[in-house]
CSV table of C-alpha atoms and ligand atoms in Angstrom, one decimal:
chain,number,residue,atom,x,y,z
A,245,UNK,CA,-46.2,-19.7,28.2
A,246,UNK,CA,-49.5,-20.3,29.9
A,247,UNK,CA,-49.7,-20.7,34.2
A,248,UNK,CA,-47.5,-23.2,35.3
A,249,UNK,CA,-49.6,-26.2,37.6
A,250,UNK,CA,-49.0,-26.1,40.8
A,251,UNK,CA,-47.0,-29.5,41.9
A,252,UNK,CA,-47.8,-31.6,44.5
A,253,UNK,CA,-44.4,-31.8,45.3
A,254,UNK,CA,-41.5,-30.4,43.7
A,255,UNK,CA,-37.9,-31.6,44.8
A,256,UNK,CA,-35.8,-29.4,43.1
A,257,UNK,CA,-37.0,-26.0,44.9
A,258,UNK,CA,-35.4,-27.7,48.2
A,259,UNK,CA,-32.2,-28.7,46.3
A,260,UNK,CA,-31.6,-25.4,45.4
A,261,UNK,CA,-32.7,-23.7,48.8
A,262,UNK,CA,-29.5,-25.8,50.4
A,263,UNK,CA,-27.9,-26.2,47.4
A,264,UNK,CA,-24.9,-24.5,49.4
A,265,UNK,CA,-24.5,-26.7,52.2
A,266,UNK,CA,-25.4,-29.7,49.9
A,267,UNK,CA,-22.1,-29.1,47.9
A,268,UNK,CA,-20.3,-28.2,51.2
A,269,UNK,CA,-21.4,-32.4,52.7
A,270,UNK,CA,-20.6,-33.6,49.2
A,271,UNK,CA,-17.2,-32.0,49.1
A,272,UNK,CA,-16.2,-33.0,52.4
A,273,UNK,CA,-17.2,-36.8,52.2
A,274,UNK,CA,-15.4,-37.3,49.2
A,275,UNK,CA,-12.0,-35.7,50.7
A,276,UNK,CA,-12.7,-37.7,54.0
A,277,UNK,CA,-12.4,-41.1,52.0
A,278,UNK,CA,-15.5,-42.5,54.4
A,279,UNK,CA,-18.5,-43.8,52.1
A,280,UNK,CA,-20.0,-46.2,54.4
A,281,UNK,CA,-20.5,-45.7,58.3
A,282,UNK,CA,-18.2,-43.3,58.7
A,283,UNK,CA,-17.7,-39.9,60.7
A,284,UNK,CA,-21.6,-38.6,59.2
A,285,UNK,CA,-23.1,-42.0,60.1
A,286,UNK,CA,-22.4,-41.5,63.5
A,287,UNK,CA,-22.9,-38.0,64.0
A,288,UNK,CA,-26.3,-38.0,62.3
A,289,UNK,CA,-27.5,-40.4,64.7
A,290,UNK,CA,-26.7,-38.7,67.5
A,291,UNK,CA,-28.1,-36.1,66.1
A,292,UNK,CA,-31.3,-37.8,65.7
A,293,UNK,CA,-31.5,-39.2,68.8
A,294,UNK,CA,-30.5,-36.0,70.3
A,295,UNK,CA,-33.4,-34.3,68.5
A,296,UNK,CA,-36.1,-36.9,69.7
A,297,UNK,CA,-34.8,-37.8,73.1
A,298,UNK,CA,-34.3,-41.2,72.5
A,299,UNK,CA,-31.6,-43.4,73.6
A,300,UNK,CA,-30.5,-45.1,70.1
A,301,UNK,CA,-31.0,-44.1,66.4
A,302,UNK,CA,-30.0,-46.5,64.1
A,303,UNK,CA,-29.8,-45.3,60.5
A,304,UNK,CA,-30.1,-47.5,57.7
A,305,UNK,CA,-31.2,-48.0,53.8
A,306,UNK,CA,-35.0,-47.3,53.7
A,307,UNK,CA,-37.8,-47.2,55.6
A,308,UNK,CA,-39.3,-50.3,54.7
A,309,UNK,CA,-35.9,-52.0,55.9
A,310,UNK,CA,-36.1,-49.6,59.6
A,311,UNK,CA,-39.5,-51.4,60.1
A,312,UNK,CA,-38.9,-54.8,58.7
A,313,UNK,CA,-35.6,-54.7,61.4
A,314,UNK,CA,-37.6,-53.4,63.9
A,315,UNK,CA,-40.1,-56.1,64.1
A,316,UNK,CA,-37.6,-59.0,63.7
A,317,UNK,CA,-36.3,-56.9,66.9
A,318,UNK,CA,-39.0,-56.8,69.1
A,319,UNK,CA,-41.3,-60.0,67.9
A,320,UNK,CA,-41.9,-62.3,71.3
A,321,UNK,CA,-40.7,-65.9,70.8
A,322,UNK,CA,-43.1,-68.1,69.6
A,323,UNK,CA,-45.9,-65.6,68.5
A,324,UNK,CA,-45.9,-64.8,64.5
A,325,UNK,CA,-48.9,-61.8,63.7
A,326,UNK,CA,-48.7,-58.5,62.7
A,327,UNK,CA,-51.5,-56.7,63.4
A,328,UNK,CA,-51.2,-53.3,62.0
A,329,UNK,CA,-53.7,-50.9,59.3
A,330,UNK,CA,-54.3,-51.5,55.9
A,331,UNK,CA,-54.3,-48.0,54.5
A,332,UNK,CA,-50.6,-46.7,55.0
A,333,UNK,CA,-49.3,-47.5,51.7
A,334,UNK,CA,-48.8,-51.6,52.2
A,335,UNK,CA,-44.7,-50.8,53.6
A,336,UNK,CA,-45.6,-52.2,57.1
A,337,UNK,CA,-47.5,-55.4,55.2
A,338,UNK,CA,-44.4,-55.5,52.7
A,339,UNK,CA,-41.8,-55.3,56.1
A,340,UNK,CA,-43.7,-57.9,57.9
A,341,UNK,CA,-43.8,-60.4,55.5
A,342,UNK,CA,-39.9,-59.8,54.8
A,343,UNK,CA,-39.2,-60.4,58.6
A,344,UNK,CA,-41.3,-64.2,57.9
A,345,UNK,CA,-44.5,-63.1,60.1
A,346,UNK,CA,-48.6,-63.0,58.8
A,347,UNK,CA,-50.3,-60.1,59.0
A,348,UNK,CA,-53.7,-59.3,59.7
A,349,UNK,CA,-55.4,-55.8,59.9
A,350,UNK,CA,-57.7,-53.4,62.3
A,351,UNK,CA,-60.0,-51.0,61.3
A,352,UNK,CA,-58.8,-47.2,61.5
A,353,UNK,CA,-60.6,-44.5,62.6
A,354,UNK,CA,-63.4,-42.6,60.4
A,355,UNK,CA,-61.7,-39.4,61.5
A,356,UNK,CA,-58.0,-39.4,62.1
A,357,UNK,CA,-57.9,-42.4,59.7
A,358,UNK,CA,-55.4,-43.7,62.2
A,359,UNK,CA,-55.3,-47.8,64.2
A,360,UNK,CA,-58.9,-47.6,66.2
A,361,UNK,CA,-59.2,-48.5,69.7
A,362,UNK,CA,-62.1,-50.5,69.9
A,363,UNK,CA,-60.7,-52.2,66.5
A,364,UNK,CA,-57.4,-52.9,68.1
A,365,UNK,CA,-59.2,-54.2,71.4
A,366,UNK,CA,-61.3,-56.4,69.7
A,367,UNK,CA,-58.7,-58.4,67.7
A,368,UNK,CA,-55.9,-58.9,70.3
A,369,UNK,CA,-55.1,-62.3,71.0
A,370,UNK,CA,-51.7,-63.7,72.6
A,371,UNK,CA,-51.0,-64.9,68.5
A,372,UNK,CA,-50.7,-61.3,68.3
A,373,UNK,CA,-46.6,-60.1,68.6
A,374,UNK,CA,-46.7,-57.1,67.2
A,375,UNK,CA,-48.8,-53.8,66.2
A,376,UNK,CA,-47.3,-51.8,64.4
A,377,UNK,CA,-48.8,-47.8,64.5
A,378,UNK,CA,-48.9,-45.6,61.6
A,379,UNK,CA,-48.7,-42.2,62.3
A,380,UNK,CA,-50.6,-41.4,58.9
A,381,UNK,CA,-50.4,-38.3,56.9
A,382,UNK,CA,-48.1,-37.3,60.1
A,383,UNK,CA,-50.7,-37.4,62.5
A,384,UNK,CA,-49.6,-38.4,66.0
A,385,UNK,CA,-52.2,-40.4,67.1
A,386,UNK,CA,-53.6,-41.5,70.1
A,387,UNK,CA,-51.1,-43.5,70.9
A,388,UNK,CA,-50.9,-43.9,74.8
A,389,UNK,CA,-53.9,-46.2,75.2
A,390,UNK,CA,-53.2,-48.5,72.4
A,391,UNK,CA,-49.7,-48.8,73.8
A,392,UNK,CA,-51.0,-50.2,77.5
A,393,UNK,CA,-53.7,-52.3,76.1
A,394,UNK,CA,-51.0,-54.0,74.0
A,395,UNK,CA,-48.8,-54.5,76.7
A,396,UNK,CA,-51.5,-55.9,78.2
A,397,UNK,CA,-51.7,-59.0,76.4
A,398,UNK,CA,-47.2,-58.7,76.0
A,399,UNK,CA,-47.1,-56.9,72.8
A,400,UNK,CA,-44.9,-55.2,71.4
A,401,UNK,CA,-45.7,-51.7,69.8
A,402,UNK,CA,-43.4,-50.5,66.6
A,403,UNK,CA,-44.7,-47.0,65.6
A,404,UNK,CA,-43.6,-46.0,62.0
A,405,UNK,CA,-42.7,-42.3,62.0
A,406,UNK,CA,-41.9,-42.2,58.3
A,407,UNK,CA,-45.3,-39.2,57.6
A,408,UNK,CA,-44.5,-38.0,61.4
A,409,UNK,CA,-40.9,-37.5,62.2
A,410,UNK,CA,-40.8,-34.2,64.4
A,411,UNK,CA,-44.3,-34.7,65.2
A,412,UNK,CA,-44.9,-33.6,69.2
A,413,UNK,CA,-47.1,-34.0,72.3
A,414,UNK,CA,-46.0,-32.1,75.2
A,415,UNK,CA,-42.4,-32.3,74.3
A,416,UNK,CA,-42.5,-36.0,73.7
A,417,UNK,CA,-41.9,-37.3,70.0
A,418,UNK,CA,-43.5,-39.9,67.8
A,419,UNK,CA,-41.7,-42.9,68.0
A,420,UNK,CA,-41.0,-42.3,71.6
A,421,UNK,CA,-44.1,-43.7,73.0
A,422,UNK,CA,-44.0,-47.4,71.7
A,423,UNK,CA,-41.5,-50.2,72.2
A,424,UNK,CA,-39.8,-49.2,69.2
A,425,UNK,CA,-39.8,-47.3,65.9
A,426,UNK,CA,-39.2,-46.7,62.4
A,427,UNK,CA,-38.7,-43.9,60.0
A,428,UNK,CA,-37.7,-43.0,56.2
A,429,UNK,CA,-35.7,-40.5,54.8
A,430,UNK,CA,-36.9,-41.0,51.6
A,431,UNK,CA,-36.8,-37.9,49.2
A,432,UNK,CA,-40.4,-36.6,49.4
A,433,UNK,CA,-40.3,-37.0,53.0
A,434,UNK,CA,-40.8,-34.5,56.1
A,435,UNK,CA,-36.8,-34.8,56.7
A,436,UNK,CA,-35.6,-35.6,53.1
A,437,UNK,CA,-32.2,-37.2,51.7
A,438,UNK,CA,-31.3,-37.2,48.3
A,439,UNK,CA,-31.9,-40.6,47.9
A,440,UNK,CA,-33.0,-43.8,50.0
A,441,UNK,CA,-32.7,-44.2,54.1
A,442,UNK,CA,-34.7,-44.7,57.1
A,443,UNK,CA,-34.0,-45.2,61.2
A,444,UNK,CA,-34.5,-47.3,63.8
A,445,UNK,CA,-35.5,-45.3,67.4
A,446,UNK,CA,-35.5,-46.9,70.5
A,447,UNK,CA,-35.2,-46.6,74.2
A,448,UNK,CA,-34.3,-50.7,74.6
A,449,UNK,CA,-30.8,-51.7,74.6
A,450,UNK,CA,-31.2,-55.0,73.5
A,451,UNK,CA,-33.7,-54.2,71.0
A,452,UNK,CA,-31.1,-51.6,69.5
A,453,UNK,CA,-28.3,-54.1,69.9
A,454,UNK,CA,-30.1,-56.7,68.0
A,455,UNK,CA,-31.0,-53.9,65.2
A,456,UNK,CA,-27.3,-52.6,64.9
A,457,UNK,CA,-26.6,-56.5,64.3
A,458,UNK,CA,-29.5,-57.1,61.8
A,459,UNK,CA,-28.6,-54.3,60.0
A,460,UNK,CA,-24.9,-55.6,59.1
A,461,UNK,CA,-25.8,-59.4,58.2
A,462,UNK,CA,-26.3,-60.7,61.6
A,463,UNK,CA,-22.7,-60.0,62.9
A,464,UNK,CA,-21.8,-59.6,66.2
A,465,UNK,CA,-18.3,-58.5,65.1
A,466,UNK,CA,-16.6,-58.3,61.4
A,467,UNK,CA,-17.3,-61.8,59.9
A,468,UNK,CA,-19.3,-63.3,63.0
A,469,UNK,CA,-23.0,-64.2,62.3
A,470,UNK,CA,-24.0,-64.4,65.8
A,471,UNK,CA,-28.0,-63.6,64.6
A,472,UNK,CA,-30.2,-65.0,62.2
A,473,UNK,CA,-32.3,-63.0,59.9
A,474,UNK,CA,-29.4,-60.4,59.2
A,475,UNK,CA,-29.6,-58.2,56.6
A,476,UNK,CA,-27.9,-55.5,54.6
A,477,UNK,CA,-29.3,-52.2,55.5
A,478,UNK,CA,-27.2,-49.1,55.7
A,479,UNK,CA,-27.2,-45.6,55.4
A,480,UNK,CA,-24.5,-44.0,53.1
A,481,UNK,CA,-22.0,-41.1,54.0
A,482,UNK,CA,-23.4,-39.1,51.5
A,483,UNK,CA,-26.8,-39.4,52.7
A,484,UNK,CA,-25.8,-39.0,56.4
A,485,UNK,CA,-24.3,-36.0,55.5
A,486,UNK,CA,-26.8,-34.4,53.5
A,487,UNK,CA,-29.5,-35.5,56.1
A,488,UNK,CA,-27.5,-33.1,58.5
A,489,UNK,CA,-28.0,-29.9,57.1
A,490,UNK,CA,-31.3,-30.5,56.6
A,491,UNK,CA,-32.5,-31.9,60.2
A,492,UNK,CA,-31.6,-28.6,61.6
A,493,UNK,CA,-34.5,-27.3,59.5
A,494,UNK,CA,-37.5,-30.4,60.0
A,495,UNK,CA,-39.4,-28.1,62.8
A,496,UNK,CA,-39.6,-25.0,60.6
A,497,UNK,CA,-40.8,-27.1,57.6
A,498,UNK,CA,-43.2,-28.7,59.6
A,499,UNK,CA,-44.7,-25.5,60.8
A,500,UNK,CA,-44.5,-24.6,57.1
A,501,UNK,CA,-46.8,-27.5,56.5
A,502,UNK,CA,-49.2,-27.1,59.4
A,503,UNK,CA,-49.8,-23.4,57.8
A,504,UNK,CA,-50.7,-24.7,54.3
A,505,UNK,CA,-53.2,-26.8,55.7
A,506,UNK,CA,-55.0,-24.5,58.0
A,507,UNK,CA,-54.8,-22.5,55.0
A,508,UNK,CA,-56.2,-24.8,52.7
A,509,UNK,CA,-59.0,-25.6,55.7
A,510,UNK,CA,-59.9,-21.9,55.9
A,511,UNK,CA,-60.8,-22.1,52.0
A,512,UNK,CA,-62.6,-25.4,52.2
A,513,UNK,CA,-65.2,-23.7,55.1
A,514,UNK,CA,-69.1,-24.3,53.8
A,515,UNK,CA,-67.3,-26.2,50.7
A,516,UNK,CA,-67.5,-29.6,49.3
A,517,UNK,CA,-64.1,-30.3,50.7
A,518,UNK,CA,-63.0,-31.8,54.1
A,519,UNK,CA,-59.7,-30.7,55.3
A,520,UNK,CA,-58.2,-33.2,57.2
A,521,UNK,CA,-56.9,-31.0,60.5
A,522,UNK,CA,-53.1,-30.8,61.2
A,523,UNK,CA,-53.9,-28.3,63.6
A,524,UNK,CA,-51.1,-28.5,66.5
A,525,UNK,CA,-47.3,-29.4,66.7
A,526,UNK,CA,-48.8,-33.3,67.5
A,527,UNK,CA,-49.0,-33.0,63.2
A,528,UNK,CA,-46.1,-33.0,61.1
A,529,UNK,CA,-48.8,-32.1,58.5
A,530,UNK,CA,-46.8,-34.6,55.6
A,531,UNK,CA,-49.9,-34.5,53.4
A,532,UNK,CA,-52.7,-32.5,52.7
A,533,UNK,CA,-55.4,-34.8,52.7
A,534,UNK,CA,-59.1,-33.5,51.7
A,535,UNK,CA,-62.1,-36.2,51.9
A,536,UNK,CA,-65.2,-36.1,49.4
A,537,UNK,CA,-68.0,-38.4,48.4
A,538,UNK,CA,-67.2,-36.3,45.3
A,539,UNK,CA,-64.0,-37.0,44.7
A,540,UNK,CA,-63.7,-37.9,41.1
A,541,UNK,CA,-65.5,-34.4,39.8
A,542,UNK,CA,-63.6,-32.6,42.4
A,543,UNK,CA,-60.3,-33.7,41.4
A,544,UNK,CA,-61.0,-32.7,37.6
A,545,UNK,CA,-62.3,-29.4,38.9
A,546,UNK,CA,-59.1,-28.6,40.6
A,547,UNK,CA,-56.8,-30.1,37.8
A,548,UNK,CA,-58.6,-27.3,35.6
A,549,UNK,CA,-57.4,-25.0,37.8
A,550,UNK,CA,-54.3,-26.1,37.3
A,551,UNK,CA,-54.1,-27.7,41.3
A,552,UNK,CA,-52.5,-31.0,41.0
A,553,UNK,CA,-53.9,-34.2,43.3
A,554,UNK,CA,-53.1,-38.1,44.3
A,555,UNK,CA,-54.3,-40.2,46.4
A,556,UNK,CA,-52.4,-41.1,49.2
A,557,UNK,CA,-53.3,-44.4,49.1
A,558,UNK,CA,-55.8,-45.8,47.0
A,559,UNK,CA,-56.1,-49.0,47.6
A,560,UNK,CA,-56.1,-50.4,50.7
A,561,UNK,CA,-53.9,-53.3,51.8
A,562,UNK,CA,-56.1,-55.9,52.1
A,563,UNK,CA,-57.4,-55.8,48.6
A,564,UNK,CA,-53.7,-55.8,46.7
A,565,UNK,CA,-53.8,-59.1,45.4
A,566,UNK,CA,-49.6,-58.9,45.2
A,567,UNK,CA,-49.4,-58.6,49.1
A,568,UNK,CA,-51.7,-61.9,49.6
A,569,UNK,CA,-53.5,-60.6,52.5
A,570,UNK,CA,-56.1,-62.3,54.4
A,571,UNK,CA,-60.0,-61.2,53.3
A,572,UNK,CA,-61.4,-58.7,55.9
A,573,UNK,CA,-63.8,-56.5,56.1
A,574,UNK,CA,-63.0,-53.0,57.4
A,575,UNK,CA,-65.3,-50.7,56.8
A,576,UNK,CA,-64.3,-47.3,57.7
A,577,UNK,CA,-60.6,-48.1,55.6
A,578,UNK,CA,-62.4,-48.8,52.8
A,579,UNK,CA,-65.1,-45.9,53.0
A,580,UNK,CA,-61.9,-43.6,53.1
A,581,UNK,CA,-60.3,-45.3,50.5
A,582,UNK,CA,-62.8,-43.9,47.9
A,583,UNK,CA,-63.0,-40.4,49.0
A,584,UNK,CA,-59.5,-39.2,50.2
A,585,UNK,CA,-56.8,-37.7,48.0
A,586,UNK,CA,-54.0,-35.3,48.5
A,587,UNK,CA,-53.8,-31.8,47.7
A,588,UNK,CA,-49.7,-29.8,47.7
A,589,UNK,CA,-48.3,-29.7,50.6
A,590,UNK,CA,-44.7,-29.1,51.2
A,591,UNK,CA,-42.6,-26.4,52.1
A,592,UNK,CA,-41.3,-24.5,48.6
A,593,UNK,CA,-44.5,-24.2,47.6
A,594,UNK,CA,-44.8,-19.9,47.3
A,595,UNK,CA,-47.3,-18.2,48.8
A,596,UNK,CA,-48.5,-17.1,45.6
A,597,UNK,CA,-49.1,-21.0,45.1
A,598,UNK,CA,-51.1,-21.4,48.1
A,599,UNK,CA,-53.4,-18.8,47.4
A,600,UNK,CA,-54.3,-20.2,44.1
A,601,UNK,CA,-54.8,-23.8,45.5
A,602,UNK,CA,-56.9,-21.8,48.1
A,603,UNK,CA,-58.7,-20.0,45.3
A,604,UNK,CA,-58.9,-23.5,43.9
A,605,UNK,CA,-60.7,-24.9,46.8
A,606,UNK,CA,-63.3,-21.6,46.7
A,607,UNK,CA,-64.1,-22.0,43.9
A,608,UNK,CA,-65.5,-25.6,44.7
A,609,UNK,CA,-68.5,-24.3,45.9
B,933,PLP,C1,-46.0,-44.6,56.4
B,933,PLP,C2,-44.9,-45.1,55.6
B,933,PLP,N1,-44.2,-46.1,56.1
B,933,PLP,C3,-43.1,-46.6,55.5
B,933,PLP,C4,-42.6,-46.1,54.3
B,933,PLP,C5,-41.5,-46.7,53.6
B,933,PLP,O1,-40.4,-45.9,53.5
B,933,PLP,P1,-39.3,-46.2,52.3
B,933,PLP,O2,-39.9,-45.7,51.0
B,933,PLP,O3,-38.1,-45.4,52.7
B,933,PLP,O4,-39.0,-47.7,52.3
B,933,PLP,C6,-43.3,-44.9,53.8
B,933,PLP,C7,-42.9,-44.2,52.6
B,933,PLP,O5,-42.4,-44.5,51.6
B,933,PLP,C8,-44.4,-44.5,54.4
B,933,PLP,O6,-45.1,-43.4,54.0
């Protein structure tokens, strides 16, 4: 049998790393007789909040849900735009259209690939009710300054967490610096379930009241619609439980991460590569993302190597005829569009691996 590739993700290696304590949930949600927001439910979102420092977590079915909820939660009366980036995969355009509002999109910047400031500033307007802030490739951005300058003109911030969870400045968490946020706990994920889920994070009472409501078809109590726009949205036993033994873990997978990319970044010195930095516990380091005029040639260098790549994402939002966006230009989104793609990163990769994708990227010269 000849060298096996090296995967840009394999889920199975972290299955059987806590295969153990995955049996040991398992076993004791089915003898509880709980399958739905139960005993796990609960205590995983303590947990959660526990871990980030927030006031409320509320866990439900997928992250596109956590952000579509979250915007119906915090959207001003009478305003009806989404102004968020058009390079994060299309879930935020996808969750905004779902909650009934229009989206429209600022440019990121060249380096972090993140919401730019001057962008943002330039295309606030009181339509405006929400901006939502990807924190891509799990990359806290620069979040502080966007968040007053929207406040500003009384918007409302969502940050979505779902390539950042664990992600730190100075102690303080992503999705603890806007008005609300969003997460998933969808299997490739830095905090991984075994299926679907995601989470709502706030500080706001009423925001996380009107979330808990949302989530559960609008009802205020069993069988009362109190609020329109209710949904179902929620986060099995099984998942809750299995989301426990692994959140215990998310800081020393993250620092697993980080190291594969300085790693990677080391190799890539005086190379055709760029290594986009995840340098610092503000980086949850979810992707390895590499930048190249050369990108096609690259790509099939590497795959001869036996390195797998994608590209994480490759077309931007605003040019996916299915999500009917408005016609923009944004320049540096699209510019990145053509060059990035995504090298492994994630935390069962050997070391053994990593020196081979590193060998990989020396070879590049
Ligand atoms: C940045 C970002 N936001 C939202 C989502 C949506 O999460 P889900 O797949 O759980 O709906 C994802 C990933 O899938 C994501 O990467």
């Amino acid at each position: 049998m000849g060298i096996q590739d090296i995967p840009l993700n394999d889920l199975s290696r972290g299955i059987a790393r806590d295969g153990d304590a995955l049996e040991l949930a398992y076993k004791s949600v089915l003898s509880s007789g709980w399958l739905v927001m139960g005993p796990n439910h609960d205590a995983f979102q303590s947990e959660l909040s526990a871990y980030l420092g927030v006031e409320h977590a509320l866990v439900v079915a997928s992250g596109t849900d956590a952000l579509e909820l979250a915007i119906k939660a915090v959207m001003p009366e009478g305003r009806e735009i989404v102004l968020t980036a058009a390079n994060a995969g299309g879930y935020s355009t996808t969750a905004a259209r779902r909650a009934g509002f229009r989206v429209r999109y600022a440019d990121v910047d060249t380096d972090s690939l993140c919401l730019s400031v001057e962008s943002v500033t330039s295309l606030l307007t009181r339509e405006i009710g929400v901006v939502i802030i990807t924190h891509l490739y799990g990359n806290l951005t620069d979040i502080e300054a966007l968040v007053v300058l929207c406040h500003s003109f009384g918007i409302r911030v969502v940050e979505d967490c779902a390539q950042s969870l664990g992600a730190r400045r100075r102690g303080r968490f992503a999705g603890t610096f806007g008005d609300i946020s969003a997460t998933s706990f969808y299997p490739t994920k830095n905090l991984g379930a075994l299926g679907d889920g995601g989470a709502v994070m706030t500080d706001n009472r009423e925001y996380a009241d009107k979330v808990k409501q949302l989530r559960q078809y609008g009802w205020s109590t069993k069988y009362q619609v109190a609020l329109p726009g209710g949904t179902n949205s929620r986060l099995d036993e099984l998942q809750a439980a299995f989301l426990r033994t692994r959140l215990p873990q998310l800081d020393t997978f993250n620092a697993r991460r980080r190291s594969i990319v300085a790693q990677y970044a080391a190799a890539a010195i005086d190379g055709p590569l760029h290594v986009l930095p995840a340098d610092g516990e503000h980086h949850a380091a979810h992707l390895a993302v590499v930048r190249s005029s050369r990108r096609k040639e690259l790509r099939t260098r590497l795959a001869e190597q036996g390195v797998q790549t994608d590209i994480h994402f490759p077309v931007p939002d605003h040019h996916q005829p299915g999500l009917c966006a408005p016609a923009q230009s944004l320049p540096a989104t699209e510019q990145a569009s053509v060059e990035i793609f995504s090298i492994p990163c994630f935390p069962e990769l050997s070391d053994g691996e990593i020196d081979r994708v590193c060998a990989a990227i020396g070879n590049l010269r």
